mmCIF file of C-alpha atoms in Angstrom:
data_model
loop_
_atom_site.group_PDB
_atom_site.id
_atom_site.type_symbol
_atom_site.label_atom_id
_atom_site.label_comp_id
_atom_site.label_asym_id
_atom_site.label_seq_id
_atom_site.Cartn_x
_atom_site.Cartn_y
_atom_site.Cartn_z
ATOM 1 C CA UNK T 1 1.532 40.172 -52.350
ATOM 2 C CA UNK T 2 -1.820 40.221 -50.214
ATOM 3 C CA UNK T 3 -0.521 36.755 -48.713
ATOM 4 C CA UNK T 4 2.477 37.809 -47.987
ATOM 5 C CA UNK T 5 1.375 41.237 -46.427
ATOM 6 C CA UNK T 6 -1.007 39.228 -44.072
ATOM 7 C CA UNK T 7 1.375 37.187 -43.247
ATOM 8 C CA UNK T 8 3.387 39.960 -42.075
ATOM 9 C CA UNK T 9 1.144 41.067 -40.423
ATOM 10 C CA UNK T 10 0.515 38.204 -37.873
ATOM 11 C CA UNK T 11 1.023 38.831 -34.203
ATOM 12 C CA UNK T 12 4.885 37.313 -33.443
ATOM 13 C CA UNK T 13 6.258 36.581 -30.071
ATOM 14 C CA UNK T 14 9.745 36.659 -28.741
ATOM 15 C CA UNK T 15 11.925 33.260 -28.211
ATOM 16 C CA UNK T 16 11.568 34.162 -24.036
ATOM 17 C CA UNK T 17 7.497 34.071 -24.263
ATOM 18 C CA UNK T 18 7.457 31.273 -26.422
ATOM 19 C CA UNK T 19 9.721 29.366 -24.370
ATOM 20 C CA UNK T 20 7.196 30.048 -21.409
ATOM 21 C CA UNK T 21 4.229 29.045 -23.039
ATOM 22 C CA UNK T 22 5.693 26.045 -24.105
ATOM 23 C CA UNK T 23 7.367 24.995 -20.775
ATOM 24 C CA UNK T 24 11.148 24.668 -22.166
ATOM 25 C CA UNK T 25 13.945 26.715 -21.665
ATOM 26 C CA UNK T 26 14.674 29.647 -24.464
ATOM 27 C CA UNK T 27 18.160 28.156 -25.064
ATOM 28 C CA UNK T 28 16.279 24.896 -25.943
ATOM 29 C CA UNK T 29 14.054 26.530 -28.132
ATOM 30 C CA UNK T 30 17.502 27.816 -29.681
ATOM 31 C CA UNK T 31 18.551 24.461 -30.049
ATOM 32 C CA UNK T 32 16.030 23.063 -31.828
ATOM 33 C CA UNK T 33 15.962 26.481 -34.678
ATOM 34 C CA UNK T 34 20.188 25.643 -34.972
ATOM 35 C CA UNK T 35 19.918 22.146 -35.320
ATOM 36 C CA UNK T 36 16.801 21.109 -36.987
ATOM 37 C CA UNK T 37 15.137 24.178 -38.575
ATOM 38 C CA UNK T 38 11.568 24.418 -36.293
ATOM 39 C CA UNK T 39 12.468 27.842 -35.250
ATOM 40 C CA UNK T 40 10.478 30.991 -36.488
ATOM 41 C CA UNK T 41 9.926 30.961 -40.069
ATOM 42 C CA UNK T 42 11.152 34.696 -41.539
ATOM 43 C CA UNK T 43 13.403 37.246 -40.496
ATOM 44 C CA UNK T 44 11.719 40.625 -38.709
ATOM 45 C CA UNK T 45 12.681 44.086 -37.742
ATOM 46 C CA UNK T 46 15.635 44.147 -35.225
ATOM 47 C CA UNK T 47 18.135 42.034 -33.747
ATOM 48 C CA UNK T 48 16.160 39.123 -32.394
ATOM 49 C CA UNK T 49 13.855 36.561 -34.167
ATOM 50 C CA UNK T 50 10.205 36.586 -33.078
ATOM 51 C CA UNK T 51 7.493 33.140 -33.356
ATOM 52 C CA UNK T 52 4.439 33.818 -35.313
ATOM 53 C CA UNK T 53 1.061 31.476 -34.654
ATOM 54 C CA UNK T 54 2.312 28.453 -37.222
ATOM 55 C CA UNK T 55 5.671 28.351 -35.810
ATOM 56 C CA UNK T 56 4.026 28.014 -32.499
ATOM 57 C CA UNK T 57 2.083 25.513 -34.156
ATOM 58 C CA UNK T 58 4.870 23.553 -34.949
ATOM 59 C CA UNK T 59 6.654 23.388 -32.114
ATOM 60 C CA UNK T 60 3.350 21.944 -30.341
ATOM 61 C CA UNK T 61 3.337 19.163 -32.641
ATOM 62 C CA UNK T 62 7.176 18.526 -31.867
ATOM 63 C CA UNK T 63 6.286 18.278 -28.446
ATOM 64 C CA UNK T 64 3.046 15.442 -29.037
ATOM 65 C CA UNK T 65 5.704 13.286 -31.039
ATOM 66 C CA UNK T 66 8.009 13.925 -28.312
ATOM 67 C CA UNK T 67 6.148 12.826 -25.468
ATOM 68 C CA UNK T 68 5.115 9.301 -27.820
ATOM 69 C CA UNK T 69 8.266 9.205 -27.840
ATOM 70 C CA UNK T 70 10.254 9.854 -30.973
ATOM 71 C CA UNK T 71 13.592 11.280 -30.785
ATOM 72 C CA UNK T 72 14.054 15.197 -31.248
ATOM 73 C CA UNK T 73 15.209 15.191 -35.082
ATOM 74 C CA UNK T 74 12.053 12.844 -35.803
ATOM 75 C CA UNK T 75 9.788 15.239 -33.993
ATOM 76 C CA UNK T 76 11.392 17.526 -35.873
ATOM 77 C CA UNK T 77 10.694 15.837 -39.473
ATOM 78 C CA UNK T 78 7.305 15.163 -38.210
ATOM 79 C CA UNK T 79 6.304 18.686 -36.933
ATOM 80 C CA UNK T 80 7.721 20.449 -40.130
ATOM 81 C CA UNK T 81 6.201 17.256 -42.671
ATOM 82 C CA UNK T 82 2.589 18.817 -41.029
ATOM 83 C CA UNK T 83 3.118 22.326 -40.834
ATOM 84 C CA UNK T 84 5.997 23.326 -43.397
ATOM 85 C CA UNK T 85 7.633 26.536 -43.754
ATOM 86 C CA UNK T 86 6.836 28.938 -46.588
ATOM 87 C CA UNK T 87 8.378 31.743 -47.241
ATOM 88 C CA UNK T 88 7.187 35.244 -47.533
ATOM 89 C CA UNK T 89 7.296 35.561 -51.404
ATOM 90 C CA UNK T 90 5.642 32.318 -51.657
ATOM 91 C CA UNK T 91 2.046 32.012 -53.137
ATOM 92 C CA UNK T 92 1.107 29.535 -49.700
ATOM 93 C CA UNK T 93 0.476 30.334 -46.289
ATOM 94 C CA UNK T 94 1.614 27.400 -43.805
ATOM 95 C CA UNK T 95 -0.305 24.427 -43.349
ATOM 96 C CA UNK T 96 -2.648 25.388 -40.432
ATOM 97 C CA UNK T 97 -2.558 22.886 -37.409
ATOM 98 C CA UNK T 98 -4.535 20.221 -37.259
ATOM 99 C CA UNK T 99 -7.914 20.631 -35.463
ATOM 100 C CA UNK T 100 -8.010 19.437 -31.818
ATOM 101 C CA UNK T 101 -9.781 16.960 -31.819
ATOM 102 C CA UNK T 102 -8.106 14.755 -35.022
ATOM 103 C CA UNK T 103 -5.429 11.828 -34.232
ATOM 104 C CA UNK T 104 -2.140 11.789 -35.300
ATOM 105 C CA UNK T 105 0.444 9.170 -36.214
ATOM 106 C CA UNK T 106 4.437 9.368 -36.041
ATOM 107 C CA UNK T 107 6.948 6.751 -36.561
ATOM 108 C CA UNK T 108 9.347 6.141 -33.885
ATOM 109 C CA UNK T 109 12.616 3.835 -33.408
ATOM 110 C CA UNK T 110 9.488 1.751 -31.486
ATOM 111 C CA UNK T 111 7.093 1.712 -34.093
ATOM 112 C CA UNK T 112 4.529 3.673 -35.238
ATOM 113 C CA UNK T 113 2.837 5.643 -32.378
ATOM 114 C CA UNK T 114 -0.725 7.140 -32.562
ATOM 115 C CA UNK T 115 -1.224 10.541 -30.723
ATOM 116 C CA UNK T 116 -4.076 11.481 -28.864
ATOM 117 C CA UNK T 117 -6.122 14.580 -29.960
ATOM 118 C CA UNK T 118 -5.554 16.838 -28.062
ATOM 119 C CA UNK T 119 -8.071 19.044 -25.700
ATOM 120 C CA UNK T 120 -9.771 22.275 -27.151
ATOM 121 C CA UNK T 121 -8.347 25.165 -25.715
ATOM 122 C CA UNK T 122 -11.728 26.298 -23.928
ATOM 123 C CA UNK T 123 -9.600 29.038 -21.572
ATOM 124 C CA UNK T 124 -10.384 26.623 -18.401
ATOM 125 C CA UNK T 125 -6.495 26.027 -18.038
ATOM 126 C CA UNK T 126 -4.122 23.850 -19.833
ATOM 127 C CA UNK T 127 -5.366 20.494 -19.072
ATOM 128 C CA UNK T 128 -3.829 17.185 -18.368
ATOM 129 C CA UNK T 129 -2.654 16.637 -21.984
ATOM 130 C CA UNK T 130 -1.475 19.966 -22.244
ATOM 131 C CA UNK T 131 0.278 19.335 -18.960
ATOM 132 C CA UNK T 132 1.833 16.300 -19.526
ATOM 133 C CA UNK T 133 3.683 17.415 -23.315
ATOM 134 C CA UNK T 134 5.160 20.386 -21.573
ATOM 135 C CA UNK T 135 5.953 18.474 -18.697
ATOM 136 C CA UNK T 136 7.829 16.035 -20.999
ATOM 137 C CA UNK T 137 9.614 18.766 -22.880
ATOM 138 C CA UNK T 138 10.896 20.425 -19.971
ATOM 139 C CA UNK T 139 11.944 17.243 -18.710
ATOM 140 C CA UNK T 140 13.848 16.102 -22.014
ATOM 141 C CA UNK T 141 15.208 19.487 -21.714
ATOM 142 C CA UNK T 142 16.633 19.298 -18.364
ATOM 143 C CA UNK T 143 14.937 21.891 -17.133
ATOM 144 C CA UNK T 144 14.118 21.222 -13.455
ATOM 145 C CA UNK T 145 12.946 24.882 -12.715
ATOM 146 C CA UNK T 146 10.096 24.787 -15.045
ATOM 147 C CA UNK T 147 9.325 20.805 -14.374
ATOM 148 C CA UNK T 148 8.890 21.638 -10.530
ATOM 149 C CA UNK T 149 6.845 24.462 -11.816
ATOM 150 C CA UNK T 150 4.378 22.842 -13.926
ATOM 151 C CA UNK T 151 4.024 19.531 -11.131
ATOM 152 C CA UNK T 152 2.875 22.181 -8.909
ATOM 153 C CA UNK T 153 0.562 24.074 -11.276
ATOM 154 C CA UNK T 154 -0.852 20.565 -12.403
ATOM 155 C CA UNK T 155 -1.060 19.697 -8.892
ATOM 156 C CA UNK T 156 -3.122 22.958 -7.968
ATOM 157 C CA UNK T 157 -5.548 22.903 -11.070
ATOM 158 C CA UNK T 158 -5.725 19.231 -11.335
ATOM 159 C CA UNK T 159 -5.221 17.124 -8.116
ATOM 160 C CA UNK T 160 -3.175 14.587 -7.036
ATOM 161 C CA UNK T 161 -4.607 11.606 -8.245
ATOM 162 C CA UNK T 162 -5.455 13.271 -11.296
ATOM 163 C CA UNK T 163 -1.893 14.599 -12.074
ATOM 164 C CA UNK T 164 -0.274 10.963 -11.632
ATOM 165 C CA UNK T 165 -2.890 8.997 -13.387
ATOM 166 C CA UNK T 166 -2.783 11.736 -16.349
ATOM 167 C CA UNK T 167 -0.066 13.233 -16.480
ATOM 168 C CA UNK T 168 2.881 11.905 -14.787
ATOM 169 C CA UNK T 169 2.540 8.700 -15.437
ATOM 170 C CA UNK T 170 2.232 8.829 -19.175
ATOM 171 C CA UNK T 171 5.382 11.045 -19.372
ATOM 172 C CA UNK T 172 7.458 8.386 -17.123
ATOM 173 C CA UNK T 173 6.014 5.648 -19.402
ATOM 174 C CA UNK T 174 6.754 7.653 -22.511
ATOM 175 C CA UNK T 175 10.335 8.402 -21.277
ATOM 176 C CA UNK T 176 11.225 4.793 -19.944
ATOM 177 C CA UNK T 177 10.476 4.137 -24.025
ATOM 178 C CA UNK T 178 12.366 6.776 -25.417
ATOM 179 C CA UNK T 179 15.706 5.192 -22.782
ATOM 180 C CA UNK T 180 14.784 1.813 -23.942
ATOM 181 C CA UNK T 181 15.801 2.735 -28.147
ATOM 182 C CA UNK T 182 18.498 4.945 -27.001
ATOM 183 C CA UNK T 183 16.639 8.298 -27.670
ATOM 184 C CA UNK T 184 16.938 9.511 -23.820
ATOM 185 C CA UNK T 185 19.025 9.035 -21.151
ATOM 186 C CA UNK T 186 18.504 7.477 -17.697
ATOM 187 C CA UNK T 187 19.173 11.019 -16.304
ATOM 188 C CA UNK T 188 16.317 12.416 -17.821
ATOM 189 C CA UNK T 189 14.052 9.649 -15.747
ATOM 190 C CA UNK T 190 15.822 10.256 -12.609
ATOM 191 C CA UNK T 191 15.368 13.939 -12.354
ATOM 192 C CA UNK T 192 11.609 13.901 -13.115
ATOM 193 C CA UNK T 193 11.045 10.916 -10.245
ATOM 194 C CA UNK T 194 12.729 13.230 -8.162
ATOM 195 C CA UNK T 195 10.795 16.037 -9.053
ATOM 196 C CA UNK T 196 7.760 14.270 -8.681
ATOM 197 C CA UNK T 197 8.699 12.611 -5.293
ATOM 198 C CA UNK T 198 9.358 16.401 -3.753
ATOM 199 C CA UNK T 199 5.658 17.226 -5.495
ATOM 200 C CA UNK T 200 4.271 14.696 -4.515
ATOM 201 C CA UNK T 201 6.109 14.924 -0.649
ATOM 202 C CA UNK T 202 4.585 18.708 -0.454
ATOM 203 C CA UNK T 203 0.930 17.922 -1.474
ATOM 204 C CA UNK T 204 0.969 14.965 1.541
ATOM 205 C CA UNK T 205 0.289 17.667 4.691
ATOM 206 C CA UNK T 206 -0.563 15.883 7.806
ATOM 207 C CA UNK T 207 -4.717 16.335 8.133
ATOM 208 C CA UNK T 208 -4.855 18.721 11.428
ATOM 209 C CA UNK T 209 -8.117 16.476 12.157
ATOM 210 C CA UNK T 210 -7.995 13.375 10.382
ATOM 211 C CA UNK T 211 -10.959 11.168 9.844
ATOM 212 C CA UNK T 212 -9.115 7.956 10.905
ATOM 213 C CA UNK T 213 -8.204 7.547 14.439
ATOM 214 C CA UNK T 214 -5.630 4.900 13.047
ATOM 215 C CA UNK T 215 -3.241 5.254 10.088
ATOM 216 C CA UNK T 216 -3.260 3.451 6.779
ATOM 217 C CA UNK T 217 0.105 2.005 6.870
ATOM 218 C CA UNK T 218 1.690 2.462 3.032
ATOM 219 C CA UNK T 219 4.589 -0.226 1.900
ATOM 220 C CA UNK T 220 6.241 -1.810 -0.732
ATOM 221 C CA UNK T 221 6.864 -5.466 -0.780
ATOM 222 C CA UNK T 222 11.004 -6.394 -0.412
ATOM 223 C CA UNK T 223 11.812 -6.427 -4.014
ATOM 224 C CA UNK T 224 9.945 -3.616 -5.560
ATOM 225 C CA UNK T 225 12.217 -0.898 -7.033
ATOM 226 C CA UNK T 226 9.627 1.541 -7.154
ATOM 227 C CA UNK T 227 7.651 3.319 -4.534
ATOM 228 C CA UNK T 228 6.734 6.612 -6.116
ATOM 229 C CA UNK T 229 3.099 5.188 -6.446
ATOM 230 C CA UNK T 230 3.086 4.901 -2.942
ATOM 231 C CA UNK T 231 3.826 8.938 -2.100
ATOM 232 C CA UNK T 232 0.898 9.510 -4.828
ATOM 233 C CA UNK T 233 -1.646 7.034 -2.818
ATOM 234 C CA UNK T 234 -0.465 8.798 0.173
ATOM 235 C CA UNK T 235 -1.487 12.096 -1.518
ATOM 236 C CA UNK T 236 -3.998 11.414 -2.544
ATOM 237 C CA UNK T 237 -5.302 10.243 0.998
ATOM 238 C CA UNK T 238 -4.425 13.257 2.596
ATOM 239 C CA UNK T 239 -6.562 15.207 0.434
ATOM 240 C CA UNK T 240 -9.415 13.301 1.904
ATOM 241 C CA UNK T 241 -7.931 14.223 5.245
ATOM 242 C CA UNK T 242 -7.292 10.541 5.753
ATOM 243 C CA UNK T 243 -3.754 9.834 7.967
ATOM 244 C CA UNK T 244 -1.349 7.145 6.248
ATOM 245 C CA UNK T 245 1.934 6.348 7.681
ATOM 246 C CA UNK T 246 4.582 5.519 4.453
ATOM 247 C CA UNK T 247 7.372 3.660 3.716
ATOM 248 C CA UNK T 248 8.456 4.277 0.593
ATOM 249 C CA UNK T 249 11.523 2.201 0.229
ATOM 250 C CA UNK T 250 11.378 -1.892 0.813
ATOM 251 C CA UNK T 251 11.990 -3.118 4.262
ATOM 252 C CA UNK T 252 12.998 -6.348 4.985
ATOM 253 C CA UNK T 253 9.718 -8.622 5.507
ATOM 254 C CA UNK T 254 10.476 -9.313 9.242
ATOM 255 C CA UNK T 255 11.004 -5.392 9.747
ATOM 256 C CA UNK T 256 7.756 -4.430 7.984
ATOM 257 C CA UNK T 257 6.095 -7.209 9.975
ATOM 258 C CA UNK T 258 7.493 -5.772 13.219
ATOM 259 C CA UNK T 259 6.292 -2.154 11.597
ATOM 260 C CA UNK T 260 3.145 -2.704 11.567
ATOM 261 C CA UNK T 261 2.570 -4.458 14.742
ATOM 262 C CA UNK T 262 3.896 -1.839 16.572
ATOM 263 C CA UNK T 263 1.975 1.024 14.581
ATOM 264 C CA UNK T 264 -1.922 -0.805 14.891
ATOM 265 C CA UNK T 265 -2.654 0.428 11.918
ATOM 266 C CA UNK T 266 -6.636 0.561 10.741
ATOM 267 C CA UNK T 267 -5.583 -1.263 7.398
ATOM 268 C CA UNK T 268 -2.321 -2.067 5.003
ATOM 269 C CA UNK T 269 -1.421 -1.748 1.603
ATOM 270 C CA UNK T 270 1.500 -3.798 -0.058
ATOM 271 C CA UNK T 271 2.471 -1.945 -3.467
ATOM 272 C CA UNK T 272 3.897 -4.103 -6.231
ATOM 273 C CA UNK T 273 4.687 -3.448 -9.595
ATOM 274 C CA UNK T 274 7.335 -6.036 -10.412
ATOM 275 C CA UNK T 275 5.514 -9.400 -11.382
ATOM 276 C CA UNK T 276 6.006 -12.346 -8.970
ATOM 277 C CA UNK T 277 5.189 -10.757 -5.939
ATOM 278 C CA UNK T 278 5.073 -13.061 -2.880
ATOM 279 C CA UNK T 279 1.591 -13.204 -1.282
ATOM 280 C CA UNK T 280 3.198 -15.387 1.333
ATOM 281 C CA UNK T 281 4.265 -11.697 3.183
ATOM 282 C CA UNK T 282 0.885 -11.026 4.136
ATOM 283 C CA UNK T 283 0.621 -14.510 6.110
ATOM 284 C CA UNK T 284 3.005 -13.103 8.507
ATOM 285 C CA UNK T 285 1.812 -9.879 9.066
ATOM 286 C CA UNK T 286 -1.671 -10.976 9.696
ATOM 287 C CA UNK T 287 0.016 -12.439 12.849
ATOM 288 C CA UNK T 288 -0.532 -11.120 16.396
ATOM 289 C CA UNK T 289 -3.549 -9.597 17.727
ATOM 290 C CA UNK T 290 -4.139 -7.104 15.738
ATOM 291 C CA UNK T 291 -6.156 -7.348 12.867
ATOM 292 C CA UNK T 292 -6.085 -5.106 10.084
ATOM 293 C CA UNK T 293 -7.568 -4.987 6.646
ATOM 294 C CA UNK T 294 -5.264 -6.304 4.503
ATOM 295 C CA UNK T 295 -5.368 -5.212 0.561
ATOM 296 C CA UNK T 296 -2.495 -5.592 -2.246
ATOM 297 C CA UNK T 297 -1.997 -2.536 -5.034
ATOM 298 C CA UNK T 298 -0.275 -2.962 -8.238
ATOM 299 C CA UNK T 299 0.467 -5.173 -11.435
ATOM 300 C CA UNK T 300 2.475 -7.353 -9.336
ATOM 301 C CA UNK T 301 -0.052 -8.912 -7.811
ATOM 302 C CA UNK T 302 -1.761 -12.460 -8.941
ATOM 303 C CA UNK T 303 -5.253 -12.321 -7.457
ATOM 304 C CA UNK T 304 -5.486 -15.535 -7.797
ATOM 305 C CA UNK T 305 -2.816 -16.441 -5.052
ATOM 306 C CA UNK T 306 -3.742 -13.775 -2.717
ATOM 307 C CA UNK T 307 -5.131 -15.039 0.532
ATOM 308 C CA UNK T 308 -9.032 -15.021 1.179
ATOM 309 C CA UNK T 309 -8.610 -12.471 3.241
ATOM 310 C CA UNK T 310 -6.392 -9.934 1.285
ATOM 311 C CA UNK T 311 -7.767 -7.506 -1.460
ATOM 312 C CA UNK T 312 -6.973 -6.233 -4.566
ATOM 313 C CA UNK T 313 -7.056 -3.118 -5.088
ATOM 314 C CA UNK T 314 -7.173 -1.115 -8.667
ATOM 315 C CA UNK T 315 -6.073 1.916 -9.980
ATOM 316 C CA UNK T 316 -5.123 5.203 -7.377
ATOM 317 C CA UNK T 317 -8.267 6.735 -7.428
ATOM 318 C CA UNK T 318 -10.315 3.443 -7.050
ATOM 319 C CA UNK T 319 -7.811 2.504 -4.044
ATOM 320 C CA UNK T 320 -8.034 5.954 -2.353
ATOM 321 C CA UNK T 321 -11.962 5.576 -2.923
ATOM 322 C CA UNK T 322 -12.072 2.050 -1.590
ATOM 323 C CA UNK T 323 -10.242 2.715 1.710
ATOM 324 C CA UNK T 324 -12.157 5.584 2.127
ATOM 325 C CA UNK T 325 -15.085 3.243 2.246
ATOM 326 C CA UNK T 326 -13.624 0.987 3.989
ATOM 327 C CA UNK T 327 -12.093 3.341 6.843
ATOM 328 C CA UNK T 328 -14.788 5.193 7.262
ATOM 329 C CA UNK T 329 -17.997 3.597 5.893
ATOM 330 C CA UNK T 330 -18.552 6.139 3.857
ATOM 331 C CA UNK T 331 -17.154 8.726 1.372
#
């Protein structure tokens, strides 16, 4: 009876607050309690149900499996196998959640999948782990209102560079492997790159003084199918008040030899993430009298068939840090 009393006694929140702590929509939430049982554990007082701390709980392990990504009834199993439900006559209280800072393992349609502990909650602000699971919720959800929300919170709190190397990317990777075993659809990729890309777009001002009198020109090589990296390198550039002049979708390697030419830019960066990439393209725009530094970015790239004169550049932050450097001769 003491149990039970206590339990009772637990602070509960309604399905709308939960939903915003969370970063999903309520009828989501709903969705989930219909179908697969990880809604609030006991009846209350009144019309509406109301979350208590294990159910909240739960649903934050539902969201770790879902953003390793295991389908919504196997995050599901998995968040309920941790945290069961017990009911108020029962002797038990639920399982408590497992401390931050322990490792967790769910099986997937992909395998078994280890998830990363995740980061105390010291009151500094959610984090890039906390981040990216809600970002990946509200994303599986559909919910484009709170996934443009959260890019620009992360964004704010985080950085640029910081949000795509720790957030964003993970939840694309983790979604491209959910669409790969059938557990997402394509959509659900689509409208976060889009998301992103508008993010991305608004945290790229144009530097009313920047510290390059001529632009880093940004471009993808002819066959690359993804240039989203390139808007986050241009980001993160213009945080350092450092002018870049994009093009985000492939050109034609006689118009982006032509392009740069005519813009004189101070150096150029060739983004590739599809393997093969032709280091032959950089031969032709090193023609002409203008010489600019010339430096390849992505997996694409073999550095062993990239010209002498060509670099390689590695992750975002070391390639924002590098140009920097190399622009300016300092940070």
């Amino acid at each position: 009876m003491a149990v039970a009393a206590a339990v009772a006694a637990e602070p509960t929140l309604p399905v709308a607050s939960v939903a915003r702590r969370l970063g999903v929509a309520p009828s989501t939430l709903r969705t989930w309690d219909r179908r697969y049982g990880v809604g609030p554990s006991r009846h209350t007082g009144g019309r509406h149900r109301r979350y208590g701390p294990a159910d909240i709980g739960r649903l934050e392990l539902m969201q770790r499996a879902l953003l390793s990504g295991a389908s919504t009834a196997e995050a599901a199993r998995y968040a309920l196998a941790r945290m069961p439900k017990c009911a108020p006559a029962e002797s038990a209280r639920p399982a408590p959640a497992p401390p931050p800072t322990m490792a967790l393992r769910v099986d997937t349609p992909d395998g078994a999948v280890v998830l990363p502990a995740e980061e105390p909650a010291d009151g500094a602000g959610l984090g890039p782990s906390r981040f990216a699971r809600r970002l990946s919720a509200a994303a599986l959800a559909m919910d484009v209102h709170t996934v443009q929300r959260l890019l620009a919170e992360a964004i704010a709190a985080e950085g640029v560079l910081v949000t795509w190397e720790e957030i964003v990317e993970p939840v694309l990777a983790a979604l491209a492997r959910r669409d790969r075993v059938g557990a997402a659809g394509v959509e659900v990729e689509h409208m976060l790159a889009e998301c992103v890309l508008a993010a991305l777009v608004r945290a790229t001002p144009v530097p009313a003084e920047p510290r390059n009198r001529r632009p880093v020109l940004l471009g993808c090589v002819p066959e690359e199918r993804n240039g989203l990296p390139l808007y986050a390198l241009a980001a993160g550039l213009a945080e350092r008040r450092l002018l870049a002049q994009l093009f985000g979708s492939p050109m034609p390697a006689d118009t982006l030899a032509v392009a740069v030419r005519r813009s004189l830019p101070a150096a150029v960066v060739l983004w590739a993430a599809r393997p093969g990439a032709d280091p032959r393209l950089f031969t032709r725009l090193a023609r002409g009298r203008q010489r600019s530094r010339l430096f390849a970015c992505g997996s694409g790239w073999d550095a062993a068939t990239l010209p002498a004169k060509v670099e390689l550049l590695g992750d975002l932050p070391a390639a924002v840090d590098r140009l920097e450097y190399v622009l300016l001769g300092h940070p």
